[in-house]
mmCIF file of C-alpha atoms in Angstrom:
data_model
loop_
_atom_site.group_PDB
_atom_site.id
_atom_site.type_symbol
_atom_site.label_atom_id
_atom_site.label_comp_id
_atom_site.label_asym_id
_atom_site.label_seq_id
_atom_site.Cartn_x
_atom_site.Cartn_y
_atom_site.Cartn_z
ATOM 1 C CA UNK A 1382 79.116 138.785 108.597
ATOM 2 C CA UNK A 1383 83.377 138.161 108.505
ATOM 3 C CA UNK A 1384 83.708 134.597 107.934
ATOM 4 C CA UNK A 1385 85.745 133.344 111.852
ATOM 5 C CA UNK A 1386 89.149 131.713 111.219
ATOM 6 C CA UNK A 1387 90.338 129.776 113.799
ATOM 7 C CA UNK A 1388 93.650 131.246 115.950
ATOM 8 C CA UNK A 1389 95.491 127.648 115.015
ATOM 9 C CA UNK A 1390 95.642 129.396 110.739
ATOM 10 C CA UNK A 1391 95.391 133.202 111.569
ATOM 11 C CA UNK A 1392 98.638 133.069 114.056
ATOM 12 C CA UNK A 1393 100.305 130.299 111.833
ATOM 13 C CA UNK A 1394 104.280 132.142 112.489
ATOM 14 C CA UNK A 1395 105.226 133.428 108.767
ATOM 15 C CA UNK A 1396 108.725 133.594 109.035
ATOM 16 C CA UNK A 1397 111.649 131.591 111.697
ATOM 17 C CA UNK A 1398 111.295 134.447 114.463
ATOM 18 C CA UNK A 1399 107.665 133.844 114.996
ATOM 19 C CA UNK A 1400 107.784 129.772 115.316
ATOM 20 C CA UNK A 1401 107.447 128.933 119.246
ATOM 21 C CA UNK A 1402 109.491 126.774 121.049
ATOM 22 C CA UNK A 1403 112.095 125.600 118.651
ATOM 23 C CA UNK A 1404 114.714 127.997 118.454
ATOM 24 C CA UNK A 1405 117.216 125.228 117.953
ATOM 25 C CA UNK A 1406 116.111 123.830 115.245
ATOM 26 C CA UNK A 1407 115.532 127.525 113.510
ATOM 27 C CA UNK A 1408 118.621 128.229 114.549
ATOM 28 C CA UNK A 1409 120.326 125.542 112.443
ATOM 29 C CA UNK A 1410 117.756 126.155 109.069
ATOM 30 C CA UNK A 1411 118.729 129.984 109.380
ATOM 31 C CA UNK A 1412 122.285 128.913 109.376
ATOM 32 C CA UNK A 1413 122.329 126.388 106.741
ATOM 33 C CA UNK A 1414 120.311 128.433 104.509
ATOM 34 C CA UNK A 1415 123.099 132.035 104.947
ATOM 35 C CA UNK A 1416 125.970 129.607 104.313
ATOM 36 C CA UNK A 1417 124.894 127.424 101.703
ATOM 37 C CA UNK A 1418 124.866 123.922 103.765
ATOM 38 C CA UNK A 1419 121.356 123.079 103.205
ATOM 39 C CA UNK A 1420 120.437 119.425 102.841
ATOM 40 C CA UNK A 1421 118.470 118.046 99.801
ATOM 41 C CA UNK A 1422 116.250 115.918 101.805
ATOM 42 C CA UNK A 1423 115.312 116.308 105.363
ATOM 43 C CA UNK A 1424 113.195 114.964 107.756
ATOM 44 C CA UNK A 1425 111.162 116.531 110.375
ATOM 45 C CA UNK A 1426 110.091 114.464 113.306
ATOM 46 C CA UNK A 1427 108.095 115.038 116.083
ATOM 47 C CA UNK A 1428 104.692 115.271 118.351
ATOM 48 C CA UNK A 1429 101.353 116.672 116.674
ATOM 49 C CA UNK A 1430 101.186 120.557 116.211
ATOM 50 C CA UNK A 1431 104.712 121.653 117.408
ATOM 51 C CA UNK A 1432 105.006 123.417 113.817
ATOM 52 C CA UNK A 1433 107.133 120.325 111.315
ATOM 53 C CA UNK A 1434 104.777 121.714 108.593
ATOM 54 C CA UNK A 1435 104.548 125.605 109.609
ATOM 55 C CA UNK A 1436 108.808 125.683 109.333
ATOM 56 C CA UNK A 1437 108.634 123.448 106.090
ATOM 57 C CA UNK A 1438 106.213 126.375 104.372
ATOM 58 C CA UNK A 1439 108.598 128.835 105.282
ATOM 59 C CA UNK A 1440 112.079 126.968 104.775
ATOM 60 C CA UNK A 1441 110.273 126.562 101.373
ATOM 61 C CA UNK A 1442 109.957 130.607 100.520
ATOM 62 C CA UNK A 1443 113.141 131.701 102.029
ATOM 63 C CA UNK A 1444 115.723 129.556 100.473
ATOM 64 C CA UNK A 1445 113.673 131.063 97.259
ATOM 65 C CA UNK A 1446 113.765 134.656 97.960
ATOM 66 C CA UNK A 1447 117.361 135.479 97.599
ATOM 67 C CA UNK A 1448 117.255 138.198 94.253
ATOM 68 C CA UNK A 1449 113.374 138.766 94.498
ATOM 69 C CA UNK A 1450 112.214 141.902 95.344
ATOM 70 C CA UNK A 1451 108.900 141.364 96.649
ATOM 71 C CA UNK A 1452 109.183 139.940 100.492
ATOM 72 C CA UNK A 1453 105.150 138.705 100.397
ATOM 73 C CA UNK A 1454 105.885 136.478 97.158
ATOM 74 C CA UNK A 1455 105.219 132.913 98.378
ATOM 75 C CA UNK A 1456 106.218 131.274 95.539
ATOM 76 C CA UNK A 1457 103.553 129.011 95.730
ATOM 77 C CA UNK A 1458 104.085 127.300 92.393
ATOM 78 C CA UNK A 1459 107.439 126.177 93.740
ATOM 79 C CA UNK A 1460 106.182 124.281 96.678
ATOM 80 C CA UNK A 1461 104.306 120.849 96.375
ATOM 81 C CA UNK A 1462 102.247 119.748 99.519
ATOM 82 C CA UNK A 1463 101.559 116.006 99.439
ATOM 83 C CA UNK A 1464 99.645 114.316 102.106
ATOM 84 C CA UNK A 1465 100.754 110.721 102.392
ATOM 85 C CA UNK A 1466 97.977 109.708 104.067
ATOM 86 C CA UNK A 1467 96.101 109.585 100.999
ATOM 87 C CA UNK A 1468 98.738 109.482 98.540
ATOM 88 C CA UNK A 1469 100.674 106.249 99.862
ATOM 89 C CA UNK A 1470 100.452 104.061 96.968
ATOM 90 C CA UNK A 1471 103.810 103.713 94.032
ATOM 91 C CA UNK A 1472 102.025 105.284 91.661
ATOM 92 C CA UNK A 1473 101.641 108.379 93.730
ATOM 93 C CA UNK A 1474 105.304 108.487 94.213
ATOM 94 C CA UNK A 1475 106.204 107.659 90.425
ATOM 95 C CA UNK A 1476 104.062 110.220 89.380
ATOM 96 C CA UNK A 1477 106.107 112.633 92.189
ATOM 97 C CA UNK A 1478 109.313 111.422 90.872
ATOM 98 C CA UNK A 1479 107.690 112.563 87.624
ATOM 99 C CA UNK A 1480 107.491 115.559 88.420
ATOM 100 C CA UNK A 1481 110.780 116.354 90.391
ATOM 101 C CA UNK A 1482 112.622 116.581 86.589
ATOM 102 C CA UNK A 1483 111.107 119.591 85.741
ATOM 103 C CA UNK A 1484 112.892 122.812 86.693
ATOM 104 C CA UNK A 1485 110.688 126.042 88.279
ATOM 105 C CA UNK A 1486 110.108 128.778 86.275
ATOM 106 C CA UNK A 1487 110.504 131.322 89.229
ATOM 107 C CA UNK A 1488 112.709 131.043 92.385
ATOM 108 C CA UNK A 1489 115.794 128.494 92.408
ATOM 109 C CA UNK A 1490 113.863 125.323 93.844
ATOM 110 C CA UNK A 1491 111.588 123.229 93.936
ATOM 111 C CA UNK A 1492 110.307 122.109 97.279
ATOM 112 C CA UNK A 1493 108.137 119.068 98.070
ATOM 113 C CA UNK A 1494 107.099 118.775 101.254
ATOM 114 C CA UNK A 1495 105.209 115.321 102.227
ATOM 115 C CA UNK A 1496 103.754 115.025 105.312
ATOM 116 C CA UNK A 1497 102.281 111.792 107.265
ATOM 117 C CA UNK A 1498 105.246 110.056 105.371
ATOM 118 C CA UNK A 1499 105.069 107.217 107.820
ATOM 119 C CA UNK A 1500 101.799 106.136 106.122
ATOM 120 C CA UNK A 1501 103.654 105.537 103.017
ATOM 121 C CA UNK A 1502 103.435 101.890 101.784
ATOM 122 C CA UNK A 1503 106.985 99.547 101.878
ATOM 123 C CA UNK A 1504 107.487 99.595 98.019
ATOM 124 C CA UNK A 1505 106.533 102.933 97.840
ATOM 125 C CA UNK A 1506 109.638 103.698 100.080
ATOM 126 C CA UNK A 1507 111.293 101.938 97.883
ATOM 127 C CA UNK A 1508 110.570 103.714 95.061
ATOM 128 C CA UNK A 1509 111.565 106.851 96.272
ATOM 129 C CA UNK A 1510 114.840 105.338 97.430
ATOM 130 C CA UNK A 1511 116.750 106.486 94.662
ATOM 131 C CA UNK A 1512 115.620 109.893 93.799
ATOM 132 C CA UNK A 1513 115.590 111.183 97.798
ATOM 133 C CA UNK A 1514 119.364 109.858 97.812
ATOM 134 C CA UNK A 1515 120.445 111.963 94.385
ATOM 135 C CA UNK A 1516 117.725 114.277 93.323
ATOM 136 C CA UNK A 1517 117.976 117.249 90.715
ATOM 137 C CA UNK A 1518 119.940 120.395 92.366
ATOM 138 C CA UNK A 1519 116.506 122.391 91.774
ATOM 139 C CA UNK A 1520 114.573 119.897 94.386
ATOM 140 C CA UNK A 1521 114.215 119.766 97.751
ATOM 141 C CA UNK A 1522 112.531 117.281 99.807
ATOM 142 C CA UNK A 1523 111.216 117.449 103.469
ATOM 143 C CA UNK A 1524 109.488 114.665 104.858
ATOM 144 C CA UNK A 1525 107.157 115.375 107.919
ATOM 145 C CA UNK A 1526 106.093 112.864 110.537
ATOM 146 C CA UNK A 1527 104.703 112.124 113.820
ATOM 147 C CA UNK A 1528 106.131 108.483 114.311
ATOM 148 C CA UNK A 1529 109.511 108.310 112.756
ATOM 149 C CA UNK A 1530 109.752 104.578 114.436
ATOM 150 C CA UNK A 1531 108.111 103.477 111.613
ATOM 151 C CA UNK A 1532 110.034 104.830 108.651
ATOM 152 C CA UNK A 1533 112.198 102.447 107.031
ATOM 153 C CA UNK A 1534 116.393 103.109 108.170
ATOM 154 C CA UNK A 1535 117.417 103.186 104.105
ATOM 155 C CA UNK A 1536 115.124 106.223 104.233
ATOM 156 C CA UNK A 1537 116.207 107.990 107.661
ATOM 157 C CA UNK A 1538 120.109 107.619 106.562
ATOM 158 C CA UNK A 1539 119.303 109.580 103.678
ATOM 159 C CA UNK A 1540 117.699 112.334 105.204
ATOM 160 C CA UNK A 1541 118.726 115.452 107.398
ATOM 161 C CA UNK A 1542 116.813 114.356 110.634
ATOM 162 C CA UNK A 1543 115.508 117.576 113.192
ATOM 163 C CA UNK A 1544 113.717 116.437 115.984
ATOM 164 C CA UNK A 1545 110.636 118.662 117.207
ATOM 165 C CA UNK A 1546 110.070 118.834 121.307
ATOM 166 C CA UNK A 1547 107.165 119.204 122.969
ATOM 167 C CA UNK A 1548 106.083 123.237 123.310
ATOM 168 C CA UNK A 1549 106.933 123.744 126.966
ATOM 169 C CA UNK A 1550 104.129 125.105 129.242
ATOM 170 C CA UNK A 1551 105.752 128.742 129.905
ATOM 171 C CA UNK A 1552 106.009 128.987 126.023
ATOM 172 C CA UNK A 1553 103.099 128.206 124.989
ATOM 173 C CA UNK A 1554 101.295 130.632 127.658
ATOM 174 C CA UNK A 1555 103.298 133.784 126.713
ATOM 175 C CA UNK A 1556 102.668 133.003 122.903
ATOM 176 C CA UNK A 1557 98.893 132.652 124.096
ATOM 177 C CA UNK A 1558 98.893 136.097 126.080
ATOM 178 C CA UNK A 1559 100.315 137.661 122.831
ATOM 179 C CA UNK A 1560 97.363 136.285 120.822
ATOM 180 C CA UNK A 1561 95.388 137.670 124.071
ATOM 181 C CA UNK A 1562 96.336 140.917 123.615
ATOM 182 C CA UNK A 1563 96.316 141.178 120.124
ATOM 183 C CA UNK A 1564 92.728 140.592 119.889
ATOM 184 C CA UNK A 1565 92.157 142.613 123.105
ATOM 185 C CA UNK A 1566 90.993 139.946 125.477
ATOM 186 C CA UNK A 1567 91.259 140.104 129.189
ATOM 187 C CA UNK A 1568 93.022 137.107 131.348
ATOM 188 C CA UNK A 1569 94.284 136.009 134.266
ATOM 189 C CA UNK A 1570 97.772 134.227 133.711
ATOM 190 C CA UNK A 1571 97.219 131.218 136.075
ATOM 191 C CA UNK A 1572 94.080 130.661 132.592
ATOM 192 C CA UNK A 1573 96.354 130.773 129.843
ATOM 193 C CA UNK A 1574 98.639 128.399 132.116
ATOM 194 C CA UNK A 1575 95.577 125.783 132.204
ATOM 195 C CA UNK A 1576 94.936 126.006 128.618
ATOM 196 C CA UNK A 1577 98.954 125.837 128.071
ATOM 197 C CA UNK A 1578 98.705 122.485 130.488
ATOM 198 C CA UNK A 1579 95.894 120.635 129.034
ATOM 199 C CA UNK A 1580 97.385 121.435 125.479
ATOM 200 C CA UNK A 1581 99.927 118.874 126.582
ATOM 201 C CA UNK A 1582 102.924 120.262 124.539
ATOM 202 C CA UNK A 1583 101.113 120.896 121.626
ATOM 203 C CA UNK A 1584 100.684 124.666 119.885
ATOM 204 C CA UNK A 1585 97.884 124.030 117.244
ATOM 205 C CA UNK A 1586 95.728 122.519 120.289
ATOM 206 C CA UNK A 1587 96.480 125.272 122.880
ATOM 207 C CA UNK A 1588 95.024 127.878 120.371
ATOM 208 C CA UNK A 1589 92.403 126.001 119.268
ATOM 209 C CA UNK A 1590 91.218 125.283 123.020
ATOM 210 C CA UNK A 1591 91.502 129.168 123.476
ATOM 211 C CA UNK A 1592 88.958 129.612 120.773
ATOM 212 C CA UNK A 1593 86.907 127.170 122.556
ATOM 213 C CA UNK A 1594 87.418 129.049 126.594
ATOM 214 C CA UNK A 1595 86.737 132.460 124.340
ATOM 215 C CA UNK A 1596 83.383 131.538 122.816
ATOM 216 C CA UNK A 1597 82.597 130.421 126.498
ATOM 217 C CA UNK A 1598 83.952 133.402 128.617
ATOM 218 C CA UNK A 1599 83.760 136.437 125.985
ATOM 219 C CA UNK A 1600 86.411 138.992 126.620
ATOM 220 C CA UNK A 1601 87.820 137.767 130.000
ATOM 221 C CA UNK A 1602 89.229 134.495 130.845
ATOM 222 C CA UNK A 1603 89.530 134.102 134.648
ATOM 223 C CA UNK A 1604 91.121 131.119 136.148
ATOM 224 C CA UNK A 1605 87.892 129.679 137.140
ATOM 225 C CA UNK A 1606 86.223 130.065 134.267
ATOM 226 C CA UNK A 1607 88.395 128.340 132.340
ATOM 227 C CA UNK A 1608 88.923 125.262 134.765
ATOM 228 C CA UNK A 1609 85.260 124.611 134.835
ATOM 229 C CA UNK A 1610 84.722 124.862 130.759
ATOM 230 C CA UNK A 1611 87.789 122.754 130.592
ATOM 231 C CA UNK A 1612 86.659 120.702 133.397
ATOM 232 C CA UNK A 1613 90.136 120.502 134.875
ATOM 233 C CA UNK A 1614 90.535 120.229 138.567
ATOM 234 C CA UNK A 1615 92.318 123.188 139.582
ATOM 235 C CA UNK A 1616 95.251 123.238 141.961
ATOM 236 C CA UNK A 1617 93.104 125.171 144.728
ATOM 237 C CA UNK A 1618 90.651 121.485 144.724
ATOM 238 C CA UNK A 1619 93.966 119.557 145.832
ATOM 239 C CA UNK A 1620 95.172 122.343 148.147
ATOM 240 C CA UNK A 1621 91.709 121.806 149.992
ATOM 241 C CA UNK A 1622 91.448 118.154 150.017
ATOM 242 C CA UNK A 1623 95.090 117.801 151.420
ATOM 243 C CA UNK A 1624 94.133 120.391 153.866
ATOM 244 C CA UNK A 1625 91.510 117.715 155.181
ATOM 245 C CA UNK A 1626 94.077 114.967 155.176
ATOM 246 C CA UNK A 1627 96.483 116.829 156.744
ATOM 247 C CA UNK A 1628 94.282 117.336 159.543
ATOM 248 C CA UNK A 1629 92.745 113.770 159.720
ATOM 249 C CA UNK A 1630 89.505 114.918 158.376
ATOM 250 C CA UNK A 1631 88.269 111.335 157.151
ATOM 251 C CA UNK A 1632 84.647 112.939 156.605
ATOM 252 C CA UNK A 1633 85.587 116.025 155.000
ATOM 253 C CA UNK A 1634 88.059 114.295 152.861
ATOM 254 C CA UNK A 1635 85.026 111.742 152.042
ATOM 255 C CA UNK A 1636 82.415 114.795 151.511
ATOM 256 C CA UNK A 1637 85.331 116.880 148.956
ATOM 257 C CA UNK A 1638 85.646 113.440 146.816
ATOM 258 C CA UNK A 1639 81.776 113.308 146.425
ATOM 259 C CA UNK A 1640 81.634 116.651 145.237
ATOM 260 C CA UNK A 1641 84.177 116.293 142.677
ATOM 261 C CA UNK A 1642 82.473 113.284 141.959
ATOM 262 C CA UNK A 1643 78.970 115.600 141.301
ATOM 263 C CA UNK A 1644 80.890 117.831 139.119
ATOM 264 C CA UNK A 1645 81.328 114.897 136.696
ATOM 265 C CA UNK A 1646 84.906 113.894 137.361
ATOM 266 C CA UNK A 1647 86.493 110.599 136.820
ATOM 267 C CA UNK A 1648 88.004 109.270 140.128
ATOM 268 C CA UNK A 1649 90.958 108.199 138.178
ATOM 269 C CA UNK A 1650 91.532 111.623 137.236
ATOM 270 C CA UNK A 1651 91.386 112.645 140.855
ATOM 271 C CA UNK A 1652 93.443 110.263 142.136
ATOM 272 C CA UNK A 1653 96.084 110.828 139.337
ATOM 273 C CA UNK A 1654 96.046 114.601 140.083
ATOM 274 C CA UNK A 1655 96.655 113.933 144.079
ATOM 275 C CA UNK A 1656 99.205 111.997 143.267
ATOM 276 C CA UNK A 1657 101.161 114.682 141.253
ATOM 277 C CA UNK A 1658 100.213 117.634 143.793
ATOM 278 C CA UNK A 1659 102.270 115.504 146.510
ATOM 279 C CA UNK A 1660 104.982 114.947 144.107
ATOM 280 C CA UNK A 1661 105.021 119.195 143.463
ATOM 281 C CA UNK A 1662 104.826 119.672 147.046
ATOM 282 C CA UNK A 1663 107.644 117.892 147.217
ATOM 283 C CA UNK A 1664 109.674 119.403 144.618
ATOM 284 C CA UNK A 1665 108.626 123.074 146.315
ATOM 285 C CA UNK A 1666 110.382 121.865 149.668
ATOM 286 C CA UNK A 1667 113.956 122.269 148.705
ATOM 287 C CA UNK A 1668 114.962 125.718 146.151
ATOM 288 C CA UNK A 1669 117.132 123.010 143.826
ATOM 289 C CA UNK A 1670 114.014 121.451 142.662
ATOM 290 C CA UNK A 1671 111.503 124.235 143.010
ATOM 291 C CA UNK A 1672 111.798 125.453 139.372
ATOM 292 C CA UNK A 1673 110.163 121.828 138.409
ATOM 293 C CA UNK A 1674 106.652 123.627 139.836
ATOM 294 C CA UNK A 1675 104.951 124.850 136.630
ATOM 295 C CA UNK A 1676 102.399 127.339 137.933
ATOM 296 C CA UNK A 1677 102.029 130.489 138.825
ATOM 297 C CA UNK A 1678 102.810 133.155 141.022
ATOM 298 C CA UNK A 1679 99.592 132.644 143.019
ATOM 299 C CA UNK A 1680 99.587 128.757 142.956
ATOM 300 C CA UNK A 1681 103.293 128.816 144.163
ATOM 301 C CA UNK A 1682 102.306 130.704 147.230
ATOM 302 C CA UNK A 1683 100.125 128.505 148.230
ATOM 303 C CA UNK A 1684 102.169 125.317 147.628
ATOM 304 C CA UNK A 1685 105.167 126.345 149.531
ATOM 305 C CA UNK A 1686 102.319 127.392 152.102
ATOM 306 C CA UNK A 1687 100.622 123.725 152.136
ATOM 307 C CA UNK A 1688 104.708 122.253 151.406
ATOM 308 C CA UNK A 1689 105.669 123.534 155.011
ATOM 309 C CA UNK A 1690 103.161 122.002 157.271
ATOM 310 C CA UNK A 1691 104.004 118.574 155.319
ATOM 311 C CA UNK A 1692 107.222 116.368 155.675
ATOM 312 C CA UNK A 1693 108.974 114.195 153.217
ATOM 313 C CA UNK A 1694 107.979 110.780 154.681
ATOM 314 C CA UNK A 1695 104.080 111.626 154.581
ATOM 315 C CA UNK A 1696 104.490 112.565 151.308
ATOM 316 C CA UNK A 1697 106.794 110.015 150.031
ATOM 317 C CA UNK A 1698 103.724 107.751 151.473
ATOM 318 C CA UNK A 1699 100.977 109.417 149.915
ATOM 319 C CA UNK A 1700 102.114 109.369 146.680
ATOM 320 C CA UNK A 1701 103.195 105.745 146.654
ATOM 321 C CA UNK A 1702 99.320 105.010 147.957
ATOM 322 C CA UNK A 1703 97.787 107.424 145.280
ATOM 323 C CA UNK A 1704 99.714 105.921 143.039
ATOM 324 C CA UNK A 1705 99.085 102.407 143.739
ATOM 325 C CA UNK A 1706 95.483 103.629 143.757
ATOM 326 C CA UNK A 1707 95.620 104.608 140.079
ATOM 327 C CA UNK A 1708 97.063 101.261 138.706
ATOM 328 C CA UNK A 1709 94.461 99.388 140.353
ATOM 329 C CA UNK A 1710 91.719 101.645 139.228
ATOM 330 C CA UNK A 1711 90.840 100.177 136.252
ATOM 331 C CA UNK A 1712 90.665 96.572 137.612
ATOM 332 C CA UNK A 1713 88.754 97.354 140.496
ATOM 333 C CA UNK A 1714 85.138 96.512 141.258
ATOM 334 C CA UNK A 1715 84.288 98.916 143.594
ATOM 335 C CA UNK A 1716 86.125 102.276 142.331
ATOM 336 C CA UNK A 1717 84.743 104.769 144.142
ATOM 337 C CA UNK A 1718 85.818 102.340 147.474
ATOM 338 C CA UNK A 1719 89.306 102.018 146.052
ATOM 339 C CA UNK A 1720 89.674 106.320 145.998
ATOM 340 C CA UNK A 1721 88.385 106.454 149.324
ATOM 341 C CA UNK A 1722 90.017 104.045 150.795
ATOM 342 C CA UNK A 1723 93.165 105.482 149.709
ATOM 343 C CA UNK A 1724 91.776 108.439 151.272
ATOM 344 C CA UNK A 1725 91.376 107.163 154.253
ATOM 345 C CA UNK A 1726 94.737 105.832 154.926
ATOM 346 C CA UNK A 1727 96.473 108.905 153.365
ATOM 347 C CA UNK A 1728 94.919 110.374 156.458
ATOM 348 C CA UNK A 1729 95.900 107.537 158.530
ATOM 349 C CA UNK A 1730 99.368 108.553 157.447
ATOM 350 C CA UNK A 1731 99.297 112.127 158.451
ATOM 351 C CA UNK A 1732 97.572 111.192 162.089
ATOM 352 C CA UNK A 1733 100.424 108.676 162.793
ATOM 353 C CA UNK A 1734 102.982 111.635 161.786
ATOM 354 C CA UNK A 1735 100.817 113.690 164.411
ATOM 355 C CA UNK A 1736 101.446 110.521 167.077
ATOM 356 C CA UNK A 1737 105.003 110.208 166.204
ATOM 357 C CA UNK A 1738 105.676 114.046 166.649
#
């Protein structure tokens, strides 16, 4: 039997082109690298999984292949991985410095590539001081974190600093159909849009949820399917409920809750989704803000649908009680009288509109 590797290693991009969501700062490595402006020590900063690491491996072979032949050499005696979660001490980072002297035998430089570097004790910074601010022309140093807050400023105004963003939504679901098709699975694209959403901006965790949906719907992720192994509530739950609101439906409104409720749901989660399906019906009303809506085809329909049978001052109300809802959730004795209660006068709302009209 194959051994399984999971999609986060066996789509890891190889080279600039296939990195997702960060053409700026691949861009501006390219560039540096053709003309010869390539810092000595750099620093790459940003959110879990958005691919610091994946575009230090490769910085590390291409500024090394220049006169070699053989594109799949990886020169993997020239590049030094060193986790300083583990490795935080100032004898780790003597013994580094140790090292840094010694020319390679292949390729022009030496890369060292330390990741977690936040973790790295004070006089361990300090130690390191001197060599990150004039090393040997052979060495290269990029330094990989998640919470740049908390490195020390001598070390940040010695560095390069590229900041990572957050993989947007769209990107992350058209890299996800292309590992889709490329194993031949069927989807919907409002699924890989849920997987892209609860990934939360992060690459390495969308593909390693869509192992997950996979192993749970074989070769064809529908848009249901995945909500329920996800257990997200879907857009089409909120469409619903507001449906019921919107038409003063106090009972159904109360009956939808305790279903979502059955399905194993936390009523903060509820109530925190409401709140942001007002605010995108909202956004849907007027064509400057409708590109803010981050679903689909099918989901738009149906919020410009609900968007026009709404008006801004029931909204602007029902998200300021949702949201009130939500901050006293946590405090509250009673939750599951707190959500409907908010219910309730969210319905209130849309039967004094009614009145008013």
């Amino acid at each position: 039997m194959e051994q399984f590797i999971v999609s986060a290693r066996k789509y890891r991009p190889q080279t600039f082109q296939d990195v997702v969501g960060q053409q700026a700062i691949t861009n501006t490595l390219v560039n540096a690298i053709e003309t010869n402006h390539l810092a000595q020590a750099l620093l790459f900063t940003g959110p879990r999984g958005v691919g610091k690491t994946t575009c230090a491996r490769i910085l590390a072979r291409k500024i090394n292949q220049p006169g070699y032949d053989d594109p799949l050499e990886d020169f993997a005696f020239n590049v030094f991985e060193l986790d300083a979660a583990s490795n935080n001490s100032v004898d780790d980072i003597r013994s580094l410095i140790d090292q840094v002297r010694i020319p390679p035998q292949t390729g022009k430089y030496k890369v060292y590539i330390i990741d977690e570097v936040h973790m790295l004790s004070s006089a361990a910074f300090n130690a390191f001081l001197k060599t990150l601010e004039e090393p040997p022309s052979h060495a290269i140093f990029i330094l990989a974190t998640t919470e740049k807050h908390k490195i020390i400023p001598t070390i940040l105004s010695r560095c390069q600093i590229f900041d990572f963003k957050r993989i947007t939504i769209a990107d992350a679901a058209n890299y996800l159909a292309l590992v889709a098709n490329n194993q031949q699975i069927k989807f919907e694209p409002e699924a890989l849009r849920i997987i892209a959403q609860k990934a939360d901006g992060a690459m390495r965790d969308a593909l390693s949820i869509f192992d997950r949906v996979v192993s749970y719907c074989g070769r064809d992720l529908t848009r249901l399917a995945v909500a329920e192994n996800l257990n997200v509530l879907d857009f089409e739950y909120y469409i619903s409920i507001t449906d019921l609101l919107l038409q003063g439906n106090i009972p159904g409104a109360l009956t939808s809750f305790d279903q979502i409720l059955a399905k194993g749901f936390d009523g903060q989660h509820f109530v925190g989704g409401l709140a942001s399906h007002f605010r995108n019906l909202m956004v849907v009303q007027t064509p400057a803000t409708a590109n803010l809506l981050e679903v689909g085809d099918h989901g738009r329909e149906l919020y410009v649908k609900q968007s026009q049978s709404t008006d801004i001052n029931f909204l602007l109300g029902a998200m300021d009680l949702a949201n009130d809802c939500d901050l006293k959730y946590k405090s509250s004795q009673n939750q599951r009288l707190l959500v409907e209660l908010c219910l309730m006068q969210i319905a209130s709302l849309a039967l004094q509109g009614e009145k008013k009209k």
